[in-house]
């Protein structure tokens, strides 16, 4: 009798456990259980922007085990903190709410007549209604270059619409800051970069609080590709930190004299890496101590050339291009507001129309920085580099079989496309209008199919670039609201913030929240195939990043090996002996007599499998030459040859074969001098 109540409780407990097990086994998974709605915050600020998207974001991988989703490879969430803090008006978020975040710069009141940068870049007089929240009469707009486009809720809408990677490029420019009339802080570039990195982490914490605490929100900063995959598989947005600035690590130059050294580069790369930065530009807009830039066009190009002079003491200089690649034509249109900043008597020079290439390429310090990025497994952005600098970077990456190369917003010559894909790099196109975007995508479609890669876009929001205008409500195939996301799981309607509702057909890509609408427009105008390639973007971007992380520098079998040559140029002051080409020092070199049919032979000391040979030519290069292999030093076979060598750094790739001896056999010189090699590398493949 005394034990019966105990047995009854035990029976009830067992029954409850059985029912719980059955409920877990037969019931819905937590992500789809009724009422969970993990994608909706539990405490969104009020008032706030509407999202205009319903339905659960897709999670997991596809049938091939690949992540899905769009990639914005180039955005500037916090450029409002750059250029002295008053060039871009408004903030991506504010603890004080949307009314504080989305307000104009104080000098724009009452009618925008002091929006100086607006009319420098856009034309007109800059006048506009400065009121943001809640009316938004004049901004944000597709052609307003100085107002916030990245409010966090608009980014949320892009994520809900299928985007899964966002690269937040921390950006600034010290010269623009110094010459702009309005600022509320100093112009040191690294100080601004640090602040923007901190605020990106603050935004992550801000969103996390809406979802219940650290790690709960959809905005996740990631520092390696495995972490990014995990975030995307959860259905969230992987945010990668990049850097786009004109004088990284203080590496400006004045009258061609570098203002930094190798220690500055190492310290700067280490600091950026510690901040979480995993991709960056080495030069942007102005030539610096690391590399020459790809020019800007039109009046903006003239204004930036003025900035180039104010920054470096020299204007851009051009030369005839040596290959099919070329930089942008320099803008020759007048930019009076900028030109007034020049000293008395100094004028922007004119340029020959057939001289389209920057004379500046990758400097010795720039090459050191590139190798430093490879050492740290970082990805290098080649947009904004001159074609001469880009060519050298691709040479270096090919010599190391390094994949970490990015072109994120259509600032690379398209003739480099296959070299980038051949390395395993990733390419994104600028956020052009849907017709132009589709046409450019189709131009490189065959290469994406050949290399089995996806595609990306670079919105460059808050980047002073201009965005797709409206095609018009009566244009063929307009976007019809509501529409379904590419994965089919979400319904996307017009976006409303405050009293304003945007429609891509009549407003264009006014802010970041309209990215899903723009993708739908691409589907209608450019075709489903383009959108399918974009939806594979996340997987391809992470493939590039992961391969860079896994890269290990191969052993150079030639370094320190015995070397002989058919001839050696004599000099009273230095040695050009054959061993100089395998001593591991890039400033020394072997040089032959000034005649054809010369060779350099390297004894590896033992037989190895050889599949890759790199040749770093001095100005005296081989136009036609062969790479020959031998196991005994007597019988030779040609492993690789060319008749179109153009100097620089060549990489000969071939099927690996056993060899103890490697011979570089010059057949035809590229100059009147002999053959001269700074360094020859021999690798297993």
XYZ file of C-alpha atoms in Angstrom:
685
model
C 0.000 0.000 0.000
C 2.781 2.428 0.894
C 4.551 1.776 -2.428
C 1.571 2.133 -4.813
C 1.710 5.927 -5.204
C 5.418 5.660 -6.068
C 4.704 3.015 -8.723
C 1.951 5.178 -10.201
C 4.359 8.149 -10.524
C 6.950 5.877 -12.096
C 4.397 4.577 -14.624
C 3.389 8.137 -15.498
C 7.043 9.116 -15.873
C 7.767 6.198 -18.211
C 4.661 6.996 -20.266
C 5.672 10.652 -20.516
C 9.144 9.732 -21.710
C 7.681 7.389 -24.342
C 5.365 10.121 -25.583
C 8.288 12.587 -25.693
C 10.406 10.163 -27.741
C 7.504 9.608 -30.167
C 6.949 13.348 -30.468
C 10.610 13.915 -31.290
C 10.695 11.025 -33.750
C 7.453 11.804 -35.563
C 7.129 15.542 -35.140
C 8.560 18.346 -37.329
C 12.212 19.413 -37.103
C 12.910 22.494 -34.971
C 13.594 24.720 -38.011
C 10.181 24.015 -39.520
C 8.127 23.547 -36.351
C 5.099 25.779 -36.138
C 5.782 29.028 -34.330
C 9.596 28.902 -34.295
C 10.226 31.241 -37.268
C 13.939 31.396 -36.443
C 14.457 33.924 -39.221
C 12.265 36.546 -37.553
C 13.663 38.533 -34.600
C 11.960 38.453 -31.248
C 12.690 42.101 -30.478
C 12.986 44.263 -33.604
C 13.290 48.002 -32.848
C 10.110 50.029 -33.219
C 9.647 51.911 -35.415
C 11.768 50.236 -38.091
C 11.844 49.349 -41.750
C 9.679 46.601 -43.177
C 11.347 43.669 -44.929
C 8.697 42.710 -47.471
C 9.673 39.027 -47.585
C 7.756 36.053 -46.171
C 8.778 32.409 -45.981
C 11.619 30.443 -44.407
C 15.155 31.025 -45.743
C 16.672 27.929 -47.328
C 19.234 25.962 -45.305
C 21.640 23.082 -45.833
C 23.276 22.051 -49.096
C 22.006 20.903 -52.484
C 22.020 17.369 -53.877
C 25.742 17.694 -54.699
C 26.582 18.718 -51.166
C 27.287 22.300 -52.241
C 26.143 25.450 -50.505
C 23.812 27.721 -52.430
C 23.233 31.437 -52.566
C 24.271 34.735 -54.088
C 27.553 36.521 -53.404
C 27.996 40.266 -53.125
C 31.760 40.361 -53.437
C 32.076 44.128 -53.018
C 30.094 46.324 -50.636
C 30.873 49.132 -48.184
C 28.613 48.885 -45.150
C 30.379 51.593 -43.176
C 31.826 54.041 -45.687
C 29.840 56.719 -43.857
C 32.727 56.558 -41.367
C 35.297 57.121 -44.150
C 36.586 60.268 -45.901
C 36.289 62.347 -42.731
C 32.863 61.017 -41.724
C 30.628 63.415 -43.694
C 30.819 62.275 -47.328
C 28.204 59.484 -47.032
C 25.205 60.569 -44.942
C 23.339 58.140 -42.678
C 24.323 54.926 -40.873
C 23.662 51.195 -41.356
C 22.270 51.089 -37.817
C 21.934 53.174 -34.694
C 21.215 52.276 -31.106
C 18.982 55.367 -31.104
C 16.838 53.904 -33.887
C 16.037 54.383 -37.540
C 15.322 58.111 -37.287
C 18.903 58.650 -36.160
C 20.401 56.139 -38.583
C 18.690 57.451 -41.711
C 19.151 61.198 -41.545
C 21.066 63.490 -43.856
C 24.343 65.252 -43.146
C 23.743 68.519 -41.250
C 25.276 70.692 -43.999
C 22.700 69.339 -46.506
C 19.861 71.175 -44.725
C 17.614 72.864 -45.725
C 17.780 72.132 -49.477
C 20.995 70.183 -50.179
C 22.772 73.180 -51.717
C 25.956 72.286 -49.813
C 25.945 68.658 -51.005
C 29.194 69.478 -52.789
C 30.357 65.951 -53.546
C 26.908 65.117 -54.917
C 27.115 67.682 -57.685
C 30.809 66.984 -58.345
C 29.961 63.373 -59.149
C 26.366 63.689 -60.399
C 26.164 67.115 -61.942
C 23.492 69.683 -61.258
C 23.517 71.745 -58.116
C 23.157 68.979 -55.515
C 19.823 70.299 -54.252
C 17.534 67.711 -52.703
C 15.062 67.181 -49.891
C 17.379 66.244 -47.011
C 14.679 64.550 -44.924
C 15.242 60.809 -44.688
C 13.073 58.927 -42.213
C 10.137 58.776 -42.557
C 9.433 60.433 -45.937
C 12.553 59.603 -48.053
C 11.405 61.895 -50.856
C 14.776 62.191 -52.622
C 17.015 59.557 -51.091
C 18.133 56.846 -51.121
C 18.074 56.760 -54.923
C 19.999 54.904 -57.619
C 21.800 58.106 -58.640
C 22.339 59.635 -55.209
C 25.959 58.912 -54.367
C 26.204 60.443 -50.912
C 23.371 58.813 -48.961
C 23.187 55.600 -46.969
C 22.090 52.541 -48.982
C 23.067 49.804 -46.520
C 20.621 50.149 -43.638
C 20.740 46.807 -41.829
C 17.075 45.936 -42.546
C 17.716 46.422 -46.269
C 20.670 44.023 -46.008
C 18.337 41.656 -44.156
C 15.954 41.753 -47.121
C 18.779 40.818 -49.509
C 19.667 37.883 -47.244
C 16.034 36.774 -47.121
C 15.999 36.977 -50.919
C 18.803 34.422 -51.270
C 22.142 36.170 -50.670
C 24.524 34.132 -48.528
C 27.908 35.936 -48.771
C 28.583 39.643 -48.291
C 32.108 41.069 -48.514
C 32.266 44.256 -46.462
C 35.187 46.233 -47.834
C 36.471 48.666 -45.225
C 37.208 51.736 -47.336
C 38.571 55.250 -47.162
C 40.852 57.698 -48.948
C 43.034 60.133 -47.069
C 43.340 62.656 -49.908
C 39.588 62.850 -50.550
C 39.161 63.329 -46.814
C 41.734 66.112 -46.706
C 40.295 68.122 -49.611
C 36.593 67.634 -48.813
C 35.049 70.655 -47.162
C 33.195 68.880 -44.360
C 34.632 66.406 -41.883
C 34.357 65.617 -38.198
C 37.552 63.590 -37.694
C 41.108 63.095 -38.927
C 42.076 61.539 -42.256
C 44.413 58.700 -41.247
C 43.350 55.714 -43.334
C 44.204 52.945 -40.876
C 42.295 54.723 -38.082
C 39.181 54.672 -40.263
C 39.730 51.013 -41.217
C 39.936 50.025 -37.546
C 36.737 51.917 -36.728
C 34.808 50.327 -39.607
C 35.954 46.851 -38.542
C 34.781 47.527 -34.973
C 31.402 48.772 -36.173
C 30.904 45.658 -38.294
C 31.289 43.571 -35.136
C 28.978 46.023 -33.335
C 26.352 45.499 -36.045
C 26.630 41.736 -35.561
C 26.010 42.192 -31.817
C 23.120 44.601 -32.515
C 21.372 42.016 -34.686
C 22.193 39.193 -32.243
C 20.344 41.052 -29.478
C 17.194 41.065 -31.615
C 17.386 37.272 -31.802
C 18.080 36.536 -28.158
C 21.829 36.822 -27.690
C 25.335 36.176 -29.093
C 25.452 33.910 -32.126
C 21.668 33.935 -32.672
C 21.359 36.500 -35.462
C 21.552 36.078 -39.251
C 24.558 38.418 -39.720
C 27.703 36.338 -39.058
C 31.256 37.600 -39.517
C 33.436 34.699 -40.666
C 37.214 34.345 -40.763
C 37.708 31.057 -42.630
C 35.916 29.168 -45.370
C 34.802 26.279 -43.128
C 33.120 28.734 -40.772
C 31.448 30.401 -43.763
C 30.106 27.052 -44.991
C 28.642 26.304 -41.575
C 26.923 29.701 -41.452
C 25.469 29.307 -44.951
C 24.265 25.784 -44.232
C 22.347 27.278 -41.296
C 20.666 29.617 -43.769
C 22.452 32.741 -42.491
C 24.613 35.429 -44.115
C 28.408 34.940 -44.062
C 30.109 38.351 -43.815
C 33.743 38.591 -44.942
C 35.912 41.611 -44.104
C 37.981 43.140 -46.895
C 39.959 46.366 -47.319
C 39.896 48.845 -50.201
C 42.065 51.849 -49.544
C 44.634 53.927 -51.406
C 47.524 53.908 -48.957
C 47.437 50.642 -46.979
C 49.971 50.448 -44.139
C 50.929 54.072 -44.934
C 52.429 52.895 -48.247
C 52.021 56.101 -50.197
C 54.762 57.499 -52.371
C 55.877 61.096 -52.747
C 57.784 62.013 -55.923
C 58.308 58.272 -56.487
C 59.853 57.757 -53.042
C 58.091 55.052 -50.939
C 56.888 56.182 -47.516
C 56.849 52.641 -46.072
C 59.124 49.618 -45.842
C 58.834 45.846 -45.402
C 58.355 46.141 -41.650
C 55.360 48.434 -42.180
C 53.862 45.907 -44.607
C 54.324 42.975 -42.234
C 52.911 44.917 -39.283
C 49.975 46.127 -41.374
C 49.102 42.685 -42.728
C 49.339 41.189 -39.245
C 47.034 43.857 -37.821
C 44.453 43.463 -40.589
C 44.488 39.699 -40.228
C 43.918 40.040 -36.478
C 40.917 42.303 -37.218
C 39.434 39.486 -39.310
C 40.314 40.870 -42.764
C 40.756 38.101 -45.343
C 40.804 39.966 -48.675
C 42.170 43.325 -49.779
C 43.268 45.690 -52.522
C 46.879 46.838 -52.578
C 46.137 50.010 -54.547
C 43.005 52.008 -55.258
C 42.547 55.206 -57.282
C 46.060 56.587 -56.685
C 49.433 55.045 -57.537
C 51.199 54.144 -54.323
C 54.405 52.505 -53.154
C 52.984 49.045 -53.946
C 51.411 49.318 -57.402
C 50.066 51.469 -60.202
C 46.295 51.812 -60.640
C 43.756 51.304 -63.389
C 42.586 54.790 -64.368
C 39.136 56.356 -63.950
C 37.310 57.939 -66.871
C 35.444 61.196 -67.491
C 35.267 64.124 -65.100
C 35.628 61.746 -62.169
C 38.910 60.564 -63.691
C 40.147 64.150 -63.924
C 39.196 64.773 -60.295
C 40.988 61.607 -59.173
C 44.068 62.526 -61.225
C 44.106 65.791 -59.290
C 43.977 63.719 -56.117
C 46.826 61.592 -57.478
C 48.940 64.743 -57.791
C 47.990 66.016 -54.342
C 48.805 62.601 -52.841
C 52.014 61.732 -54.690
C 53.340 64.897 -56.323
C 52.934 63.322 -59.773
C 50.083 62.895 -62.226
C 49.305 59.558 -63.859
C 51.718 58.642 -66.634
C 50.868 56.427 -69.595
C 52.583 54.332 -72.244
C 51.546 52.164 -75.176
C 50.257 48.773 -74.079
C 52.311 45.714 -75.001
C 49.414 43.231 -75.072
C 45.655 43.112 -75.636
C 44.997 44.265 -72.069
C 44.710 47.981 -71.400
C 43.770 50.327 -68.595
C 40.747 52.620 -68.798
C 41.206 55.783 -70.871
C 42.026 58.669 -68.563
C 39.205 61.118 -68.130
C 39.897 64.350 -70.007
C 36.667 66.126 -69.114
C 37.019 69.171 -66.916
C 36.400 68.904 -63.166
C 36.603 72.573 -62.073
C 35.871 72.031 -58.380
C 38.720 69.531 -58.117
C 41.146 71.415 -60.370
C 40.875 74.456 -58.116
C 42.789 72.432 -55.522
C 45.924 72.362 -57.703
C 48.767 74.792 -56.938
C 48.937 77.907 -59.088
C 50.390 77.166 -62.518
C 49.838 73.391 -62.310
C 47.444 71.830 -64.816
C 46.205 68.299 -65.461
C 48.218 66.987 -68.438
C 46.730 65.686 -71.692
C 47.278 62.085 -72.829
C 47.736 60.330 -76.159
C 44.712 58.235 -77.086
C 46.928 55.305 -78.148
C 48.776 55.219 -74.800
C 46.278 53.437 -72.555
C 48.532 51.685 -70.014
C 49.866 52.976 -66.709
C 53.667 52.987 -66.728
C 53.585 51.781 -63.123
C 53.213 48.114 -62.341
C 53.843 46.075 -59.212
C 56.792 47.492 -57.277
C 59.353 45.514 -55.285
C 57.465 46.443 -52.099
C 54.230 45.452 -53.803
C 55.628 42.040 -54.646
C 56.692 41.663 -51.017
C 53.126 42.492 -49.938
C 51.685 39.952 -52.411
C 53.935 37.237 -51.036
C 52.984 38.315 -47.512
C 49.318 37.878 -48.349
C 49.993 34.411 -49.762
C 51.870 33.527 -46.592
C 48.823 34.547 -44.531
C 46.380 32.745 -46.907
C 44.629 36.023 -47.754
C 42.803 36.737 -51.014
C 44.068 39.541 -53.257
C 41.737 41.872 -55.156
C 43.154 42.744 -58.586
C 40.452 45.232 -59.600
C 41.896 48.793 -59.658
C 45.409 47.471 -60.389
C 47.027 48.575 -63.644
C 47.308 45.837 -66.257
C 51.057 45.826 -65.727
C 50.591 45.210 -61.991
C 47.814 42.656 -62.560
C 49.935 40.697 -65.027
C 52.761 40.427 -62.519
C 50.382 39.352 -59.727
C 48.954 36.590 -61.913
C 52.510 35.543 -62.792
C 53.354 35.259 -59.094
C 50.206 33.292 -58.301
C 50.734 30.932 -61.238
C 54.314 30.328 -60.147
C 52.986 29.284 -56.715
C 49.714 27.659 -57.927
C 47.881 30.001 -55.540
C 44.127 30.367 -56.024
C 43.375 33.412 -53.865
C 42.684 35.987 -56.577
C 39.449 37.994 -56.797
C 37.923 40.372 -59.331
C 34.908 41.711 -57.498
C 33.317 44.540 -59.508
C 34.301 44.689 -63.194
C 37.499 46.689 -62.791
C 39.728 44.035 -64.352
C 40.444 43.748 -68.079
C 38.287 40.857 -69.329
C 41.288 39.469 -71.204
C 42.568 38.242 -67.820
C 39.398 36.199 -67.139
C 40.681 32.768 -68.110
C 43.919 33.241 -66.180
C 41.887 34.026 -63.052
C 39.644 30.984 -63.526
C 42.664 28.825 -64.349
C 44.130 29.676 -60.965
C 40.853 28.847 -59.204
C 39.963 32.498 -58.589
C 36.529 34.102 -58.336
C 34.962 36.810 -60.515
C 31.997 39.086 -59.842
C 30.460 41.751 -62.057
C 29.551 45.284 -61.025
C 25.856 45.856 -60.331
C 24.989 47.018 -63.829
C 21.441 47.233 -65.155
C 19.913 43.865 -65.913
C 20.376 44.149 -69.694
C 24.070 45.078 -69.469
C 24.664 42.603 -66.652
C 23.158 39.759 -68.679
C 25.170 40.674 -71.775
C 28.475 40.741 -69.897
C 27.635 37.497 -68.092
C 26.968 35.758 -71.406
C 30.303 37.020 -72.731
C 32.140 34.862 -70.202
C 29.558 32.081 -69.920
C 31.664 29.563 -71.871
C 34.593 30.054 -69.495
C 32.418 29.507 -66.427
C 31.127 26.317 -68.005
C 34.666 25.214 -68.880
C 35.886 25.725 -65.305
C 32.561 24.701 -63.685
C 32.270 27.849 -61.554
C 29.545 30.189 -60.379
C 29.347 33.955 -60.684
C 28.993 36.916 -58.355
C 27.963 40.546 -58.297
C 29.605 43.515 -56.656
C 27.006 46.086 -55.615
C 29.595 48.668 -54.453
C 26.785 50.234 -52.394
C 27.979 53.357 -50.555
C 30.914 53.280 -52.992
C 30.087 56.429 -54.994
C 29.546 54.479 -58.197
C 25.938 54.789 -59.370
C 23.454 51.925 -59.652
C 20.873 50.587 -62.121
C 18.165 53.090 -62.959
C 14.534 52.170 -63.559
C 13.589 50.406 -66.798
C 10.066 51.778 -66.447
C 6.758 50.176 -65.533
C 5.888 49.853 -69.237
C 9.213 48.241 -70.197
C 9.141 44.689 -71.583
C 9.081 42.005 -68.862
C 8.844 44.272 -65.800
C 9.234 42.819 -62.320
C 5.784 41.744 -61.127
C 5.189 41.910 -57.388
C 5.015 39.718 -55.443
C 7.450 37.164 -56.876
C 9.174 34.060 -55.526
C 12.835 33.865 -54.577
C 15.151 31.792 -56.774
C 14.985 28.832 -54.390
C 11.187 29.068 -54.414
C 10.798 29.223 -50.641
C 10.180 32.936 -50.083
C 7.687 35.450 -51.442
C 9.098 38.925 -52.110
C 6.874 41.996 -52.285
C 7.657 45.702 -52.673
C 9.878 47.108 -49.937
C 8.590 49.815 -47.593
C 10.507 51.974 -45.154
C 8.595 54.671 -43.344
C 6.202 56.382 -45.761
C 8.097 55.340 -48.904
C 7.608 52.143 -50.923
C 10.167 51.310 -53.607
C 9.492 49.526 -56.885
C 12.492 48.457 -58.986
C 10.599 49.183 -62.203
C 10.131 52.856 -61.373
C 12.863 53.546 -58.793
C 15.784 51.424 -59.938
C 18.228 49.922 -57.433
C 17.880 52.684 -54.866
C 19.184 50.733 -51.860
C 20.456 47.335 -50.794
C 17.020 45.949 -50.056
C 16.255 45.993 -53.790
C 18.985 43.477 -54.664
C 16.462 40.572 -54.803
C 14.234 42.664 -57.099
C 17.233 43.382 -59.347
C 18.043 39.652 -59.516
C 14.442 38.970 -60.546
C 14.872 41.613 -63.258
C 18.011 39.827 -64.458
C 16.040 36.581 -64.641
C 13.368 38.241 -66.756
C 15.771 40.120 -69.036
C 19.007 38.134 -68.982
C 17.586 34.642 -68.541
C 17.438 31.936 -65.918
C 20.929 30.712 -66.828
C 22.565 33.897 -65.558
C 20.671 33.665 -62.268
C 21.558 29.982 -61.920
C 25.249 30.900 -62.228
C 24.765 33.603 -59.601
C 23.057 31.127 -57.272
C 26.205 28.961 -57.471
C 28.305 31.940 -56.450
C 28.573 31.076 -52.746
C 30.052 27.652 -53.497
C 32.601 29.008 -55.976
C 33.662 31.880 -53.705
C 34.266 29.437 -50.855
C 36.130 27.080 -53.205
C 38.548 29.914 -54.005
C 38.955 30.835 -50.345
C 39.352 27.238 -49.188
C 41.994 26.457 -51.805
C 43.971 29.525 -50.692
C 43.785 28.351 -47.073
C 45.017 24.876 -48.022
C 47.886 26.147 -50.143
C 51.362 25.039 -49.152
C 54.434 26.397 -50.883
C 56.212 23.591 -52.670
C 59.889 22.867 -52.133
C 62.078 24.574 -54.720
C 64.324 21.752 -55.892
C 66.604 24.197 -57.701
C 67.478 26.492 -54.804
C 71.164 26.089 -53.968
C 71.671 23.452 -56.694
C 74.752 23.308 -58.903
C 74.319 25.230 -62.160
C 76.323 25.580 -65.365
C 75.715 27.547 -68.537
C 76.755 27.766 -72.167
C 78.212 31.207 -71.442
C 78.358 33.883 -68.759
C 78.452 37.617 -69.322
C 81.612 39.125 -67.839
C 81.523 42.181 -65.598
C 84.203 43.935 -63.609
C 81.736 44.963 -60.890
C 79.474 41.959 -60.272
C 79.042 38.283 -61.013
C 76.502 36.884 -63.473
C 77.514 33.292 -62.814
C 74.960 30.490 -63.438
C 74.559 29.880 -59.706
C 73.089 33.363 -59.320
C 69.848 32.073 -60.909
C 69.337 29.470 -58.168
C 70.610 31.283 -55.064
C 67.163 32.244 -53.729
C 67.936 35.976 -54.023
C 65.727 37.858 -56.476
C 68.163 40.745 -56.893
C 70.932 38.615 -58.387
C 70.907 37.048 -61.870
C 72.632 34.883 -64.424
C 73.330 36.541 -67.775
C 74.600 34.942 -71.001
C 76.592 36.301 -73.927
C 74.643 38.426 -76.370
C 73.745 35.696 -78.839
C 71.096 33.010 -79.414
C 71.382 29.299 -78.654
C 72.323 29.654 -74.980
C 71.436 27.360 -72.087
C 71.383 27.167 -68.308
C 71.645 23.680 -66.776
C 70.644 22.853 -63.190
C 71.741 19.663 -61.392
C 69.127 18.767 -58.749
C 71.572 16.334 -57.100
C 69.192 13.370 -57.372
C 66.297 12.274 -59.551
C 62.934 13.910 -58.713
C 59.551 14.115 -60.368
C 59.466 17.543 -62.045
C 56.257 19.133 -63.336
C 56.605 22.895 -62.900
C 59.442 25.299 -63.705
C 59.268 29.043 -63.022
C 61.505 31.558 -64.772
C 61.845 35.126 -63.507
C 63.408 36.987 -66.423
C 65.411 40.168 -66.246
C 64.828 42.666 -69.092
C 66.928 40.406 -71.365
C 64.394 37.622 -71.832
C 63.834 34.635 -74.069
C 61.224 34.959 -76.797
C 61.608 31.319 -77.892
C 63.004 28.768 -75.469
C 62.566 25.218 -74.207
C 62.482 23.525 -70.798
C 64.339 20.226 -71.158
C 64.672 17.310 -68.729
C 67.264 14.570 -68.364
C 68.003 11.783 -65.909
C 71.680 11.395 -66.933
C 72.725 14.812 -68.249
C 73.340 13.386 -71.737
C 69.910 12.512 -73.179
C 67.407 15.355 -73.145
C 63.711 15.628 -73.923
C 61.609 18.777 -74.279
C 58.987 19.039 -71.536
C 57.688 22.506 -72.468
C 58.420 25.219 -75.025
C 57.234 28.599 -76.264
C 57.884 30.883 -79.214
C 56.033 33.876 -77.743
C 57.772 34.645 -74.472
C 57.357 38.256 -73.320
C 59.547 38.395 -70.233
C 58.426 38.794 -66.659
C 57.684 35.695 -64.628
C 56.891 32.602 -66.713
C 55.481 29.336 -65.371
C 56.006 26.169 -67.407
C 53.497 23.488 -66.406
C 53.741 19.962 -67.829
C 53.066 16.334 -66.969
C 55.472 15.452 -64.142
C 58.380 13.287 -65.211
C 61.580 11.998 -63.535
C 64.625 14.224 -63.947
C 67.900 14.990 -62.229
C 68.865 17.725 -64.693
C 66.765 20.656 -65.916
C 67.958 22.792 -68.829
C 66.581 26.142 -69.989
C 67.534 26.265 -73.664
C 67.259 29.698 -75.295
C 66.481 29.626 -79.020
C 65.609 33.241 -79.807
C 66.212 36.346 -77.716
C 63.510 38.896 -77.018
C 66.031 41.802 -77.024
C 69.440 42.645 -78.490
C 71.018 41.527 -75.205
C 71.518 37.925 -74.175
C 69.395 35.769 -71.844
C 69.179 36.825 -68.214
C 67.317 35.113 -65.352
C 66.910 36.420 -61.815
C 65.695 33.084 -60.513
C 64.688 29.652 -61.786
C 62.432 27.477 -59.638
C 61.919 23.744 -60.122
C 58.963 21.985 -58.490
C 57.371 18.575 -58.486
C 54.141 19.923 -60.011
